[in-house]
Amino acid sequence: MTSGTDVMNDKPTTSGTAKRPRRQAQASVLYDAPGPQARLRYNVYTFLTILGLLLVAWFVFVRMDEREQWEAEKWQPFFTSQLWTTYVLPGLGGTLGAAAVAAVLALAFGMVFGIARLSDHVWVRIPAAVVVEFFRAIPLLIMIFFLMRGSWSLFGTSISTFWAVVLGLMFYNGSVLAEIVRAGIQSIPRGQSEAALSIGLRKGAVTRLILLPQAITAMLPAIIAQLVVLLKDTALGYVIGYSDLLNQWRNLSSAYINLIPAAIVIALIYIALNVALGYLATWLERRNQRSVRSQTKAVTGPAEVGVSAAGPTAGGGAAGPRA
């Protein structure tokens, strides 16, 4: 005969079919799960946006004699391999190459200067703050142009367009990421660093081994959002002639005289890249959550198993066999 409590699992049991809890909406890594009213507002905003875009398209392409841009012959070049191998794929490679190198350098720049801004030494903290605020204040377009043209005036040689774009993206986005890293480290409870210092770790080891990994995990949505901005900012290399998607769009539209179809295709490629980056962020967040849950089970598992195996006790004594 069984009682209302499971001896091995120490959980109450109920007769009949147990009701399963209602599944909650999972929050994305980039935003919290919206409620019913928020979803309704989003649907209304989406409908109004689509309606506005349709009105703009009707006014521009019908009322302004741009209807020939929608003819079938303007879209036919996109079904040939020559267009993709000559214009689109080289531009995509230039965009991804500059974004990948700039993202790695910007993350390293942000970590170094974000930690430096929290240093106890004034001679480290103040110069780091000056560097971060300086590069955050300069518009990225001016920075790219200066790196391309100013290097010749200062050093007698001009750097390539690739490195002008990469360095400009690194300085600007790295300064923003430095503030994100600094805010993430400061958001961690002070007790963790105090506990690490009490067992003999130095402050550098505490920051590198304990605070920085948690800060990056906590600030992952902001970091991914900034990397999306970095990817789109590669288009500013257009002003110095860097061969990216935007520059190839100009060449493509001039070669085939299909300005509107080329703009739509290039815009869809940018959207696909940003959506893929968002899915990557969601995958990393879920992977991190699974890792944390597995570590928690590994730590608490043996204790729970021991308690459940001993069974419920009466009056603090050991549980004996049932009659």
PDB file of C-alpha atoms in Angstrom:
ATOM      1  CA  MET A   1       0.000   0.000   0.000  1.00  0.00           C
ATOM      2  CA  THR A   2       1.417   3.353  -0.983  1.00  0.00           C
ATOM      3  CA  SER A   3       1.043   6.643   0.826  1.00  0.00           C
ATOM      4  CA  GLY A   4       0.599  10.134  -0.554  1.00  0.00           C
ATOM      5  CA  THR A   5       4.370  10.664  -0.608  1.00  0.00           C
ATOM      6  CA  ASP A   6       6.887   8.931  -2.808  1.00  0.00           C
ATOM      7  CA  VAL A   7       9.604   7.595  -0.525  1.00  0.00           C
ATOM      8  CA  MET A   8      12.400   7.560  -3.071  1.00  0.00           C
ATOM      9  CA  ASN A   9      11.700  10.941  -4.660  1.00  0.00           C
ATOM     10  CA  ASP A  10      10.183  12.683  -1.607  1.00  0.00           C
ATOM     11  CA  LYS A  11       7.515  14.214  -3.847  1.00  0.00           C
ATOM     12  CA  PRO A  12       3.747  14.188  -3.299  1.00  0.00           C
ATOM     13  CA  THR A  13       1.748  12.026  -5.680  1.00  0.00           C
ATOM     14  CA  THR A  14      -1.821  12.493  -6.799  1.00  0.00           C
ATOM     15  CA  SER A  15      -4.283   9.996  -8.083  1.00  0.00           C
ATOM     16  CA  GLY A  16      -5.394  10.287 -11.646  1.00  0.00           C
ATOM     17  CA  THR A  17      -3.748  12.157 -14.444  1.00  0.00           C
ATOM     18  CA  ALA A  18      -1.547  15.038 -13.331  1.00  0.00           C
ATOM     19  CA  LYS A  19      -1.978  18.300 -15.125  1.00  0.00           C
ATOM     20  CA  ARG A  20       1.035  19.432 -17.032  1.00  0.00           C
ATOM     21  CA  PRO A  21       2.164  23.017 -16.428  1.00  0.00           C
ATOM     22  CA  ARG A  22       1.364  25.447 -19.157  1.00  0.00           C
ATOM     23  CA  ARG A  23       4.332  26.040 -21.400  1.00  0.00           C
ATOM     24  CA  GLN A  24       5.769  29.507 -20.952  1.00  0.00           C
ATOM     25  CA  ALA A  25       6.977  31.591 -23.867  1.00  0.00           C
ATOM     26  CA  GLN A  26      10.739  31.411 -24.094  1.00  0.00           C
ATOM     27  CA  ALA A  27      12.603  34.702 -24.080  1.00  0.00           C
ATOM     28  CA  SER A  28      15.089  35.335 -26.831  1.00  0.00           C
ATOM     29  CA  VAL A  29      18.656  36.304 -26.123  1.00  0.00           C
ATOM     30  CA  LEU A  30      18.029  39.713 -27.700  1.00  0.00           C
ATOM     31  CA  TYR A  31      14.753  40.588 -25.941  1.00  0.00           C
ATOM     32  CA  ASP A  32      12.274  39.374 -23.313  1.00  0.00           C
ATOM     33  CA  ALA A  33       9.176  37.420 -24.301  1.00  0.00           C
ATOM     34  CA  PRO A  34       6.379  39.965 -24.943  1.00  0.00           C
ATOM     35  CA  GLY A  35       3.027  39.740 -23.215  1.00  0.00           C
ATOM     36  CA  PRO A  36      -0.412  39.677 -24.881  1.00  0.00           C
ATOM     37  CA  GLN A  37      -0.768  43.472 -25.067  1.00  0.00           C
ATOM     38  CA  ALA A  38       2.786  43.880 -26.363  1.00  0.00           C
ATOM     39  CA  ARG A  39       2.175  41.258 -29.069  1.00  0.00           C
ATOM     40  CA  LEU A  40      -0.992  43.080 -30.108  1.00  0.00           C
ATOM     41  CA  ARG A  41       0.916  46.351 -30.371  1.00  0.00           C
ATOM     42  CA  TYR A  42       3.671  44.670 -32.395  1.00  0.00           C
ATOM     43  CA  ASN A  43       1.115  43.244 -34.824  1.00  0.00           C
ATOM     44  CA  VAL A  44      -0.483  46.665 -35.259  1.00  0.00           C
ATOM     45  CA  TYR A  45       2.908  48.298 -35.804  1.00  0.00           C
ATOM     46  CA  THR A  46       3.850  45.608 -38.329  1.00  0.00           C
ATOM     47  CA  PHE A  47       0.602  46.110 -40.267  1.00  0.00           C
ATOM     48  CA  LEU A  48       1.031  49.896 -40.333  1.00  0.00           C
ATOM     49  CA  THR A  49       4.661  49.556 -41.421  1.00  0.00           C
ATOM     50  CA  ILE A  50       3.803  47.213 -44.283  1.00  0.00           C
ATOM     51  CA  LEU A  51       0.952  49.490 -45.337  1.00  0.00           C
ATOM     52  CA  GLY A  52       3.261  52.514 -45.284  1.00  0.00           C
ATOM     53  CA  LEU A  53       5.910  50.710 -47.336  1.00  0.00           C
ATOM     54  CA  LEU A  54       3.297  49.715 -49.916  1.00  0.00           C
ATOM     55  CA  LEU A  55       2.112  53.310 -50.192  1.00  0.00           C
ATOM     56  CA  VAL A  56       5.661  54.564 -50.600  1.00  0.00           C
ATOM     57  CA  ALA A  57       6.385  51.915 -53.245  1.00  0.00           C
ATOM     58  CA  TRP A  58       3.185  52.837 -55.112  1.00  0.00           C
ATOM     59  CA  PHE A  59       4.068  56.533 -55.047  1.00  0.00           C
ATOM     60  CA  VAL A  60       7.704  56.071 -56.071  1.00  0.00           C
ATOM     61  CA  PHE A  61       7.414  53.365 -58.684  1.00  0.00           C
ATOM     62  CA  VAL A  62       4.012  54.128 -60.186  1.00  0.00           C
ATOM     63  CA  ARG A  63       3.565  57.865 -59.807  1.00  0.00           C
ATOM     64  CA  MET A  64       7.197  58.699 -60.645  1.00  0.00           C
ATOM     65  CA  ASP A  65       7.508  56.663 -63.847  1.00  0.00           C
ATOM     66  CA  GLU A  66       9.751  53.965 -62.338  1.00  0.00           C
ATOM     67  CA  ARG A  67       7.519  51.125 -63.422  1.00  0.00           C
ATOM     68  CA  GLU A  68      10.085  49.756 -65.864  1.00  0.00           C
ATOM     69  CA  GLN A  69      12.264  48.757 -62.905  1.00  0.00           C
ATOM     70  CA  TRP A  70       9.713  46.039 -62.047  1.00  0.00           C
ATOM     71  CA  GLU A  71       9.691  44.468 -65.480  1.00  0.00           C
ATOM     72  CA  ALA A  72      10.838  40.847 -65.805  1.00  0.00           C
ATOM     73  CA  GLU A  73      13.923  41.673 -67.879  1.00  0.00           C
ATOM     74  CA  LYS A  74      15.357  43.699 -64.975  1.00  0.00           C
ATOM     75  CA  TRP A  75      15.267  40.608 -62.735  1.00  0.00           C
ATOM     76  CA  GLN A  76      16.555  38.073 -65.247  1.00  0.00           C
ATOM     77  CA  PRO A  77      20.292  38.812 -64.648  1.00  0.00           C
ATOM     78  CA  PHE A  78      19.930  37.530 -61.061  1.00  0.00           C
ATOM     79  CA  PHE A  79      19.239  34.045 -62.436  1.00  0.00           C
ATOM     80  CA  THR A  80      22.637  33.926 -64.168  1.00  0.00           C
ATOM     81  CA  SER A  81      25.877  32.826 -62.521  1.00  0.00           C
ATOM     82  CA  GLN A  82      27.903  35.615 -64.120  1.00  0.00           C
ATOM     83  CA  LEU A  83      26.177  38.325 -62.077  1.00  0.00           C
ATOM     84  CA  TRP A  84      26.788  36.511 -58.792  1.00  0.00           C
ATOM     85  CA  THR A  85      30.411  35.596 -59.465  1.00  0.00           C
ATOM     86  CA  THR A  86      31.289  39.027 -60.845  1.00  0.00           C
ATOM     87  CA  TYR A  87      29.490  41.362 -58.437  1.00  0.00           C
ATOM     88  CA  VAL A  88      27.548  39.827 -55.526  1.00  0.00           C
ATOM     89  CA  LEU A  89      29.910  37.133 -54.219  1.00  0.00           C
ATOM     90  CA  PRO A  90      33.050  39.349 -54.282  1.00  0.00           C
ATOM     91  CA  GLY A  91      31.104  42.062 -52.463  1.00  0.00           C
ATOM     92  CA  LEU A  92      29.779  39.553 -49.933  1.00  0.00           C
ATOM     93  CA  GLY A  93      33.298  38.268 -49.344  1.00  0.00           C
ATOM     94  CA  GLY A  94      34.563  41.799 -48.770  1.00  0.00           C
ATOM     95  CA  THR A  95      31.780  42.559 -46.301  1.00  0.00           C
ATOM     96  CA  LEU A  96      32.180  39.329 -44.335  1.00  0.00           C
ATOM     97  CA  GLY A  97      35.972  39.534 -44.338  1.00  0.00           C
ATOM     98  CA  ALA A  98      36.079  43.075 -42.981  1.00  0.00           C
ATOM     99  CA  ALA A  99      33.314  42.354 -40.456  1.00  0.00           C
ATOM    100  CA  ALA A 100      34.964  39.154 -39.162  1.00  0.00           C
ATOM    101  CA  VAL A 101      38.412  40.706 -38.656  1.00  0.00           C
ATOM    102  CA  ALA A 102      36.963  43.904 -37.180  1.00  0.00           C
ATOM    103  CA  ALA A 103      34.711  41.931 -34.800  1.00  0.00           C
ATOM    104  CA  VAL A 104      37.625  39.927 -33.380  1.00  0.00           C
ATOM    105  CA  LEU A 105      39.784  43.033 -32.961  1.00  0.00           C
ATOM    106  CA  ALA A 106      36.898  45.057 -31.503  1.00  0.00           C
ATOM    107  CA  LEU A 107      36.127  42.356 -28.922  1.00  0.00           C
ATOM    108  CA  ALA A 108      39.778  42.232 -27.868  1.00  0.00           C
ATOM    109  CA  PHE A 109      39.931  46.047 -27.783  1.00  0.00           C
ATOM    110  CA  GLY A 110      36.745  46.217 -25.711  1.00  0.00           C
ATOM    111  CA  MET A 111      37.896  43.625 -23.178  1.00  0.00           C
ATOM    112  CA  VAL A 112      41.299  45.257 -22.671  1.00  0.00           C
ATOM    113  CA  PHE A 113      40.042  48.810 -22.300  1.00  0.00           C
ATOM    114  CA  GLY A 114      36.894  47.798 -20.407  1.00  0.00           C
ATOM    115  CA  ILE A 115      39.051  46.091 -17.763  1.00  0.00           C
ATOM    116  CA  ALA A 116      41.574  48.948 -17.834  1.00  0.00           C
ATOM    117  CA  ARG A 117      38.830  51.438 -16.958  1.00  0.00           C
ATOM    118  CA  LEU A 118      38.238  49.497 -13.730  1.00  0.00           C
ATOM    119  CA  SER A 119      41.892  49.482 -12.726  1.00  0.00           C
ATOM    120  CA  ASP A 120      42.936  50.753  -9.275  1.00  0.00           C
ATOM    121  CA  HIS A 121      45.893  52.556 -10.860  1.00  0.00           C
ATOM    122  CA  VAL A 122      45.125  56.084 -12.006  1.00  0.00           C
ATOM    123  CA  TRP A 123      47.836  55.985 -14.665  1.00  0.00           C
ATOM    124  CA  VAL A 124      45.956  53.067 -16.284  1.00  0.00           C
ATOM    125  CA  ARG A 125      42.352  54.086 -15.661  1.00  0.00           C
ATOM    126  CA  ILE A 126      42.529  57.703 -16.888  1.00  0.00           C
ATOM    127  CA  PRO A 127      44.320  57.064 -20.240  1.00  0.00           C
ATOM    128  CA  ALA A 128      41.952  54.160 -20.950  1.00  0.00           C
ATOM    129  CA  ALA A 129      38.951  56.409 -20.311  1.00  0.00           C
ATOM    130  CA  VAL A 130      40.402  59.090 -22.613  1.00  0.00           C
ATOM    131  CA  VAL A 131      40.953  56.580 -25.435  1.00  0.00           C
ATOM    132  CA  VAL A 132      37.454  55.119 -25.123  1.00  0.00           C
ATOM    133  CA  GLU A 133      35.693  58.483 -24.997  1.00  0.00           C
ATOM    134  CA  PHE A 134      37.806  59.836 -27.861  1.00  0.00           C
ATOM    135  CA  PHE A 135      36.958  57.065 -30.303  1.00  0.00           C
ATOM    136  CA  ARG A 136      33.306  57.010 -29.238  1.00  0.00           C
ATOM    137  CA  ALA A 137      32.976  60.722 -29.971  1.00  0.00           C
ATOM    138  CA  ILE A 138      34.402  60.658 -33.516  1.00  0.00           C
ATOM    139  CA  PRO A 139      31.931  59.700 -36.296  1.00  0.00           C
ATOM    140  CA  LEU A 140      32.944  56.440 -37.895  1.00  0.00           C
ATOM    141  CA  LEU A 141      32.854  57.849 -41.428  1.00  0.00           C
ATOM    142  CA  ILE A 142      35.355  60.572 -40.532  1.00  0.00           C
ATOM    143  CA  MET A 143      37.573  58.016 -38.802  1.00  0.00           C
ATOM    144  CA  ILE A 144      37.666  55.734 -41.857  1.00  0.00           C
ATOM    145  CA  PHE A 145      38.411  58.661 -44.166  1.00  0.00           C
ATOM    146  CA  PHE A 146      41.174  59.930 -41.877  1.00  0.00           C
ATOM    147  CA  LEU A 147      42.796  56.489 -41.617  1.00  0.00           C
ATOM    148  CA  MET A 148      42.837  56.259 -45.400  1.00  0.00           C
ATOM    149  CA  ARG A 149      43.970  59.787 -46.248  1.00  0.00           C
ATOM    150  CA  GLY A 150      45.680  60.884 -43.065  1.00  0.00           C
ATOM    151  CA  SER A 151      48.102  57.963 -43.018  1.00  0.00           C
ATOM    152  CA  TRP A 152      49.748  59.340 -46.171  1.00  0.00           C
ATOM    153  CA  SER A 153      50.181  62.798 -44.636  1.00  0.00           C
ATOM    154  CA  LEU A 154      51.586  61.446 -41.375  1.00  0.00           C
ATOM    155  CA  PHE A 155      53.688  58.461 -42.453  1.00  0.00           C
ATOM    156  CA  GLY A 156      54.236  58.982 -46.177  1.00  0.00           C
ATOM    157  CA  THR A 157      52.362  55.781 -47.044  1.00  0.00           C
ATOM    158  CA  SER A 158      48.703  54.913 -47.404  1.00  0.00           C
ATOM    159  CA  ILE A 159      47.139  51.833 -45.864  1.00  0.00           C
ATOM    160  CA  SER A 160      44.819  49.644 -47.906  1.00  0.00           C
ATOM    161  CA  THR A 161      41.088  50.248 -48.004  1.00  0.00           C
ATOM    162  CA  PHE A 162      40.530  46.944 -46.189  1.00  0.00           C
ATOM    163  CA  TRP A 163      42.597  47.957 -43.154  1.00  0.00           C
ATOM    164  CA  ALA A 164      41.148  51.472 -43.152  1.00  0.00           C
ATOM    165  CA  VAL A 165      37.657  49.982 -42.788  1.00  0.00           C
ATOM    166  CA  VAL A 166      38.770  47.331 -40.271  1.00  0.00           C
ATOM    167  CA  LEU A 167      40.686  49.746 -38.037  1.00  0.00           C
ATOM    168  CA  GLY A 168      37.880  52.300 -38.100  1.00  0.00           C
ATOM    169  CA  LEU A 169      35.363  49.629 -37.102  1.00  0.00           C
ATOM    170  CA  MET A 170      37.709  48.316 -34.417  1.00  0.00           C
ATOM    171  CA  PHE A 171      38.280  51.694 -32.757  1.00  0.00           C
ATOM    172  CA  TYR A 172      34.640  52.779 -32.759  1.00  0.00           C
ATOM    173  CA  ASN A 173      32.883  49.505 -31.942  1.00  0.00           C
ATOM    174  CA  GLY A 174      35.682  48.441 -29.593  1.00  0.00           C
ATOM    175  CA  SER A 175      35.108  51.604 -27.544  1.00  0.00           C
ATOM    176  CA  VAL A 176      31.397  50.843 -27.314  1.00  0.00           C
ATOM    177  CA  LEU A 177      32.144  47.235 -26.336  1.00  0.00           C
ATOM    178  CA  ALA A 178      34.560  48.498 -23.663  1.00  0.00           C
ATOM    179  CA  GLU A 179      31.674  50.308 -21.980  1.00  0.00           C
ATOM    180  CA  ILE A 180      29.508  47.181 -22.304  1.00  0.00           C
ATOM    181  CA  VAL A 181      32.194  45.023 -20.682  1.00  0.00           C
ATOM    182  CA  ARG A 182      32.737  47.566 -17.911  1.00  0.00           C
ATOM    183  CA  ALA A 183      28.998  47.709 -17.166  1.00  0.00           C
ATOM    184  CA  GLY A 184      28.795  43.913 -17.192  1.00  0.00           C
ATOM    185  CA  ILE A 185      31.637  43.528 -14.691  1.00  0.00           C
ATOM    186  CA  GLN A 186      30.159  46.165 -12.392  1.00  0.00           C
ATOM    187  CA  SER A 187      26.763  44.412 -12.469  1.00  0.00           C
ATOM    188  CA  ILE A 188      28.186  41.238 -10.904  1.00  0.00           C
ATOM    189  CA  PRO A 189      27.604  41.016  -7.123  1.00  0.00           C
ATOM    190  CA  ARG A 190      30.570  42.265  -5.138  1.00  0.00           C
ATOM    191  CA  GLY A 191      30.519  39.175  -2.959  1.00  0.00           C
ATOM    192  CA  GLN A 192      31.949  37.023  -5.745  1.00  0.00           C
ATOM    193  CA  SER A 193      35.113  39.083  -6.067  1.00  0.00           C
ATOM    194  CA  GLU A 194      35.449  39.320  -2.282  1.00  0.00           C
ATOM    195  CA  ALA A 195      35.150  35.548  -1.955  1.00  0.00           C
ATOM    196  CA  ALA A 196      37.770  35.023  -4.658  1.00  0.00           C
ATOM    197  CA  LEU A 197      40.135  37.487  -2.996  1.00  0.00           C
ATOM    198  CA  SER A 198      39.652  35.756   0.350  1.00  0.00           C
ATOM    199  CA  ILE A 199      41.031  32.470  -1.006  1.00  0.00           C
ATOM    200  CA  GLY A 200      44.215  34.140  -2.238  1.00  0.00           C
ATOM    201  CA  LEU A 201      43.484  35.115  -5.858  1.00  0.00           C
ATOM    202  CA  ARG A 202      44.914  38.390  -7.107  1.00  0.00           C
ATOM    203  CA  LYS A 203      42.646  41.026  -8.572  1.00  0.00           C
ATOM    204  CA  GLY A 204      43.843  40.333 -12.122  1.00  0.00           C
ATOM    205  CA  ALA A 205      43.049  36.629 -11.785  1.00  0.00           C
ATOM    206  CA  VAL A 206      39.656  37.432 -10.238  1.00  0.00           C
ATOM    207  CA  THR A 207      38.761  39.689 -13.170  1.00  0.00           C
ATOM    208  CA  ARG A 208      40.079  37.292 -15.821  1.00  0.00           C
ATOM    209  CA  LEU A 209      38.743  34.011 -14.407  1.00  0.00           C
ATOM    210  CA  ILE A 210      35.560  34.970 -12.549  1.00  0.00           C
ATOM    211  CA  LEU A 211      34.210  38.412 -13.438  1.00  0.00           C
ATOM    212  CA  LEU A 212      34.942  38.667 -17.175  1.00  0.00           C
ATOM    213  CA  PRO A 213      33.292  35.345 -18.243  1.00  0.00           C
ATOM    214  CA  GLN A 214      30.149  36.200 -16.276  1.00  0.00           C
ATOM    215  CA  ALA A 215      30.094  39.753 -17.649  1.00  0.00           C
ATOM    216  CA  ILE A 216      30.317  38.542 -21.243  1.00  0.00           C
ATOM    217  CA  THR A 217      27.506  36.046 -20.632  1.00  0.00           C
ATOM    218  CA  ALA A 218      25.289  38.664 -18.991  1.00  0.00           C
ATOM    219  CA  MET A 219      25.955  41.285 -21.669  1.00  0.00           C
ATOM    220  CA  LEU A 220      25.730  38.893 -24.635  1.00  0.00           C
ATOM    221  CA  PRO A 221      22.578  40.536 -26.084  1.00  0.00           C
ATOM    222  CA  ALA A 222      24.242  43.950 -26.092  1.00  0.00           C
ATOM    223  CA  ILE A 223      27.444  42.513 -27.571  1.00  0.00           C
ATOM    224  CA  ILE A 224      25.568  40.762 -30.386  1.00  0.00           C
ATOM    225  CA  ALA A 225      23.559  43.917 -31.093  1.00  0.00           C
ATOM    226  CA  GLN A 226      26.802  45.873 -31.430  1.00  0.00           C
ATOM    227  CA  LEU A 227      28.243  43.230 -33.761  1.00  0.00           C
ATOM    228  CA  VAL A 228      25.150  43.617 -35.952  1.00  0.00           C
ATOM    229  CA  VAL A 229      25.865  47.354 -36.088  1.00  0.00           C
ATOM    230  CA  LEU A 230      29.476  46.561 -36.978  1.00  0.00           C
ATOM    231  CA  LEU A 231      28.366  44.351 -39.856  1.00  0.00           C
ATOM    232  CA  LYS A 232      26.164  47.071 -41.310  1.00  0.00           C
ATOM    233  CA  ASP A 233      28.820  49.753 -40.794  1.00  0.00           C
ATOM    234  CA  THR A 234      31.121  47.977 -43.239  1.00  0.00           C
ATOM    235  CA  ALA A 235      29.033  49.731 -45.916  1.00  0.00           C
ATOM    236  CA  LEU A 236      30.752  53.005 -44.939  1.00  0.00           C
ATOM    237  CA  GLY A 237      33.819  51.713 -46.789  1.00  0.00           C
ATOM    238  CA  TYR A 238      31.970  52.891 -49.876  1.00  0.00           C
ATOM    239  CA  VAL A 239      33.421  56.394 -49.448  1.00  0.00           C
ATOM    240  CA  ILE A 240      37.008  55.141 -49.884  1.00  0.00           C
ATOM    241  CA  GLY A 241      36.213  52.639 -52.647  1.00  0.00           C
ATOM    242  CA  TYR A 242      36.293  49.454 -50.592  1.00  0.00           C
ATOM    243  CA  SER A 243      34.819  46.528 -52.525  1.00  0.00           C
ATOM    244  CA  ASP A 244      31.876  45.478 -50.351  1.00  0.00           C
ATOM    245  CA  LEU A 245      28.216  44.766 -51.025  1.00  0.00           C
ATOM    246  CA  LEU A 246      27.273  48.436 -51.244  1.00  0.00           C
ATOM    247  CA  ASN A 247      30.053  49.230 -53.701  1.00  0.00           C
ATOM    248  CA  GLN A 248      29.170  46.194 -55.823  1.00  0.00           C
ATOM    249  CA  TRP A 249      25.529  47.283 -55.785  1.00  0.00           C
ATOM    250  CA  ARG A 250      26.563  50.490 -57.531  1.00  0.00           C
ATOM    251  CA  ASN A 251      28.566  48.570 -60.137  1.00  0.00           C
ATOM    252  CA  LEU A 252      25.792  46.020 -60.584  1.00  0.00           C
ATOM    253  CA  SER A 253      23.043  48.595 -61.056  1.00  0.00           C
ATOM    254  CA  SER A 254      25.177  50.517 -63.546  1.00  0.00           C
ATOM    255  CA  ALA A 255      25.990  47.412 -65.576  1.00  0.00           C
ATOM    256  CA  TYR A 256      22.437  46.047 -65.837  1.00  0.00           C
ATOM    257  CA  ILE A 257      20.477  49.307 -65.344  1.00  0.00           C
ATOM    258  CA  ASN A 258      18.344  47.714 -62.623  1.00  0.00           C
ATOM    259  CA  LEU A 259      18.743  50.027 -59.645  1.00  0.00           C
ATOM    260  CA  ILE A 260      15.654  48.921 -57.725  1.00  0.00           C
ATOM    261  CA  PRO A 261      16.010  45.115 -58.166  1.00  0.00           C
ATOM    262  CA  ALA A 262      19.707  45.316 -57.249  1.00  0.00           C
ATOM    263  CA  ALA A 263      18.907  47.347 -54.118  1.00  0.00           C
ATOM    264  CA  ILE A 264      16.263  44.822 -53.056  1.00  0.00           C
ATOM    265  CA  VAL A 265      18.590  41.838 -53.513  1.00  0.00           C
ATOM    266  CA  ILE A 266      21.470  43.492 -51.657  1.00  0.00           C
ATOM    267  CA  ALA A 267      19.114  44.531 -48.836  1.00  0.00           C
ATOM    268  CA  LEU A 268      17.845  40.949 -48.527  1.00  0.00           C
ATOM    269  CA  ILE A 269      21.423  39.705 -48.236  1.00  0.00           C
ATOM    270  CA  TYR A 270      22.093  42.176 -45.408  1.00  0.00           C
ATOM    271  CA  ILE A 271      18.889  41.086 -43.657  1.00  0.00           C
ATOM    272  CA  ALA A 272      19.836  37.403 -43.980  1.00  0.00           C
ATOM    273  CA  LEU A 273      23.285  38.059 -42.487  1.00  0.00           C
ATOM    274  CA  ASN A 274      21.849  39.944 -39.508  1.00  0.00           C
ATOM    275  CA  VAL A 275      19.162  37.323 -38.888  1.00  0.00           C
ATOM    276  CA  ALA A 276      21.811  34.586 -38.981  1.00  0.00           C
ATOM    277  CA  LEU A 277      23.859  36.526 -36.440  1.00  0.00           C
ATOM    278  CA  GLY A 278      20.797  36.774 -34.191  1.00  0.00           C
ATOM    279  CA  TYR A 279      20.203  33.018 -34.419  1.00  0.00           C
ATOM    280  CA  LEU A 280      23.862  32.463 -33.551  1.00  0.00           C
ATOM    281  CA  ALA A 281      23.406  34.566 -30.428  1.00  0.00           C
ATOM    282  CA  THR A 282      20.307  32.572 -29.440  1.00  0.00           C
ATOM    283  CA  TRP A 283      22.179  29.287 -29.944  1.00  0.00           C
ATOM    284  CA  LEU A 284      25.093  30.479 -27.810  1.00  0.00           C
ATOM    285  CA  GLU A 285      22.717  31.577 -25.038  1.00  0.00           C
ATOM    286  CA  ARG A 286      20.885  28.234 -25.005  1.00  0.00           C
ATOM    287  CA  ARG A 287      24.179  26.357 -25.051  1.00  0.00           C
ATOM    288  CA  ASN A 288      25.389  28.394 -22.102  1.00  0.00           C
ATOM    289  CA  GLN A 289      22.161  27.715 -20.192  1.00  0.00           C
ATOM    290  CA  ARG A 290      22.491  23.960 -20.806  1.00  0.00           C
ATOM    291  CA  SER A 291      26.076  24.071 -19.585  1.00  0.00           C
ATOM    292  CA  VAL A 292      25.032  25.886 -16.398  1.00  0.00           C
ATOM    293  CA  ARG A 293      22.215  23.401 -15.747  1.00  0.00           C
ATOM    294  CA  SER A 294      24.514  20.416 -16.268  1.00  0.00           C
ATOM    295  CA  GLN A 295      27.078  21.861 -13.868  1.00  0.00           C
ATOM    296  CA  THR A 296      24.357  22.520 -11.288  1.00  0.00           C
ATOM    297  CA  LYS A 297      23.103  18.944 -11.549  1.00  0.00           C
ATOM    298  CA  ALA A 298      26.645  17.624 -11.238  1.00  0.00           C
ATOM    299  CA  VAL A 299      27.108  19.563  -7.988  1.00  0.00           C
ATOM    300  CA  THR A 300      23.700  18.995  -6.382  1.00  0.00           C
ATOM    301  CA  GLY A 301      23.020  15.549  -7.800  1.00  0.00           C
ATOM    302  CA  PRO A 302      24.914  13.351  -5.269  1.00  0.00           C
ATOM    303  CA  ALA A 303      23.400  15.177  -2.277  1.00  0.00           C
ATOM    304  CA  GLU A 304      19.860  14.810  -3.615  1.00  0.00           C
ATOM    305  CA  VAL A 305      20.427  11.151  -4.424  1.00  0.00           C
ATOM    306  CA  GLY A 306      21.703  10.495  -0.896  1.00  0.00           C
ATOM    307  CA  VAL A 307      18.690  12.146   0.704  1.00  0.00           C
ATOM    308  CA  SER A 308      16.198  10.366  -1.504  1.00  0.00           C
ATOM    309  CA  ALA A 309      17.877   7.000  -0.987  1.00  0.00           C
ATOM    310  CA  ALA A 310      17.745   7.390   2.799  1.00  0.00           C
ATOM    311  CA  GLY A 311      14.039   8.080   2.629  1.00  0.00           C
ATOM    312  CA  PRO A 312      11.944  10.192   5.001  1.00  0.00           C
ATOM    313  CA  THR A 313      12.957  10.097   8.629  1.00  0.00           C
ATOM    314  CA  ALA A 314      10.742  10.376  11.684  1.00  0.00           C
ATOM    315  CA  GLY A 315      12.018  12.356  14.665  1.00  0.00           C
ATOM    316  CA  GLY A 316      15.486  12.683  13.182  1.00  0.00           C
ATOM    317  CA  GLY A 317      16.157   8.905  13.263  1.00  0.00           C
ATOM    318  CA  ALA A 318      17.129   6.668  10.379  1.00  0.00           C
ATOM    319  CA  ALA A 319      14.340   5.310   8.267  1.00  0.00           C
ATOM    320  CA  GLY A 320      13.816   1.598   8.775  1.00  0.00           C
ATOM    321  CA  PRO A 321      12.305  -0.973   6.435  1.00  0.00           C
ATOM    322  CA  ARG A 322       8.558  -1.010   5.984  1.00  0.00           C
ATOM    323  CA  ALA A 323       6.572  -3.762   7.594  1.00  0.00           C
TER     324      ALA A 323
END
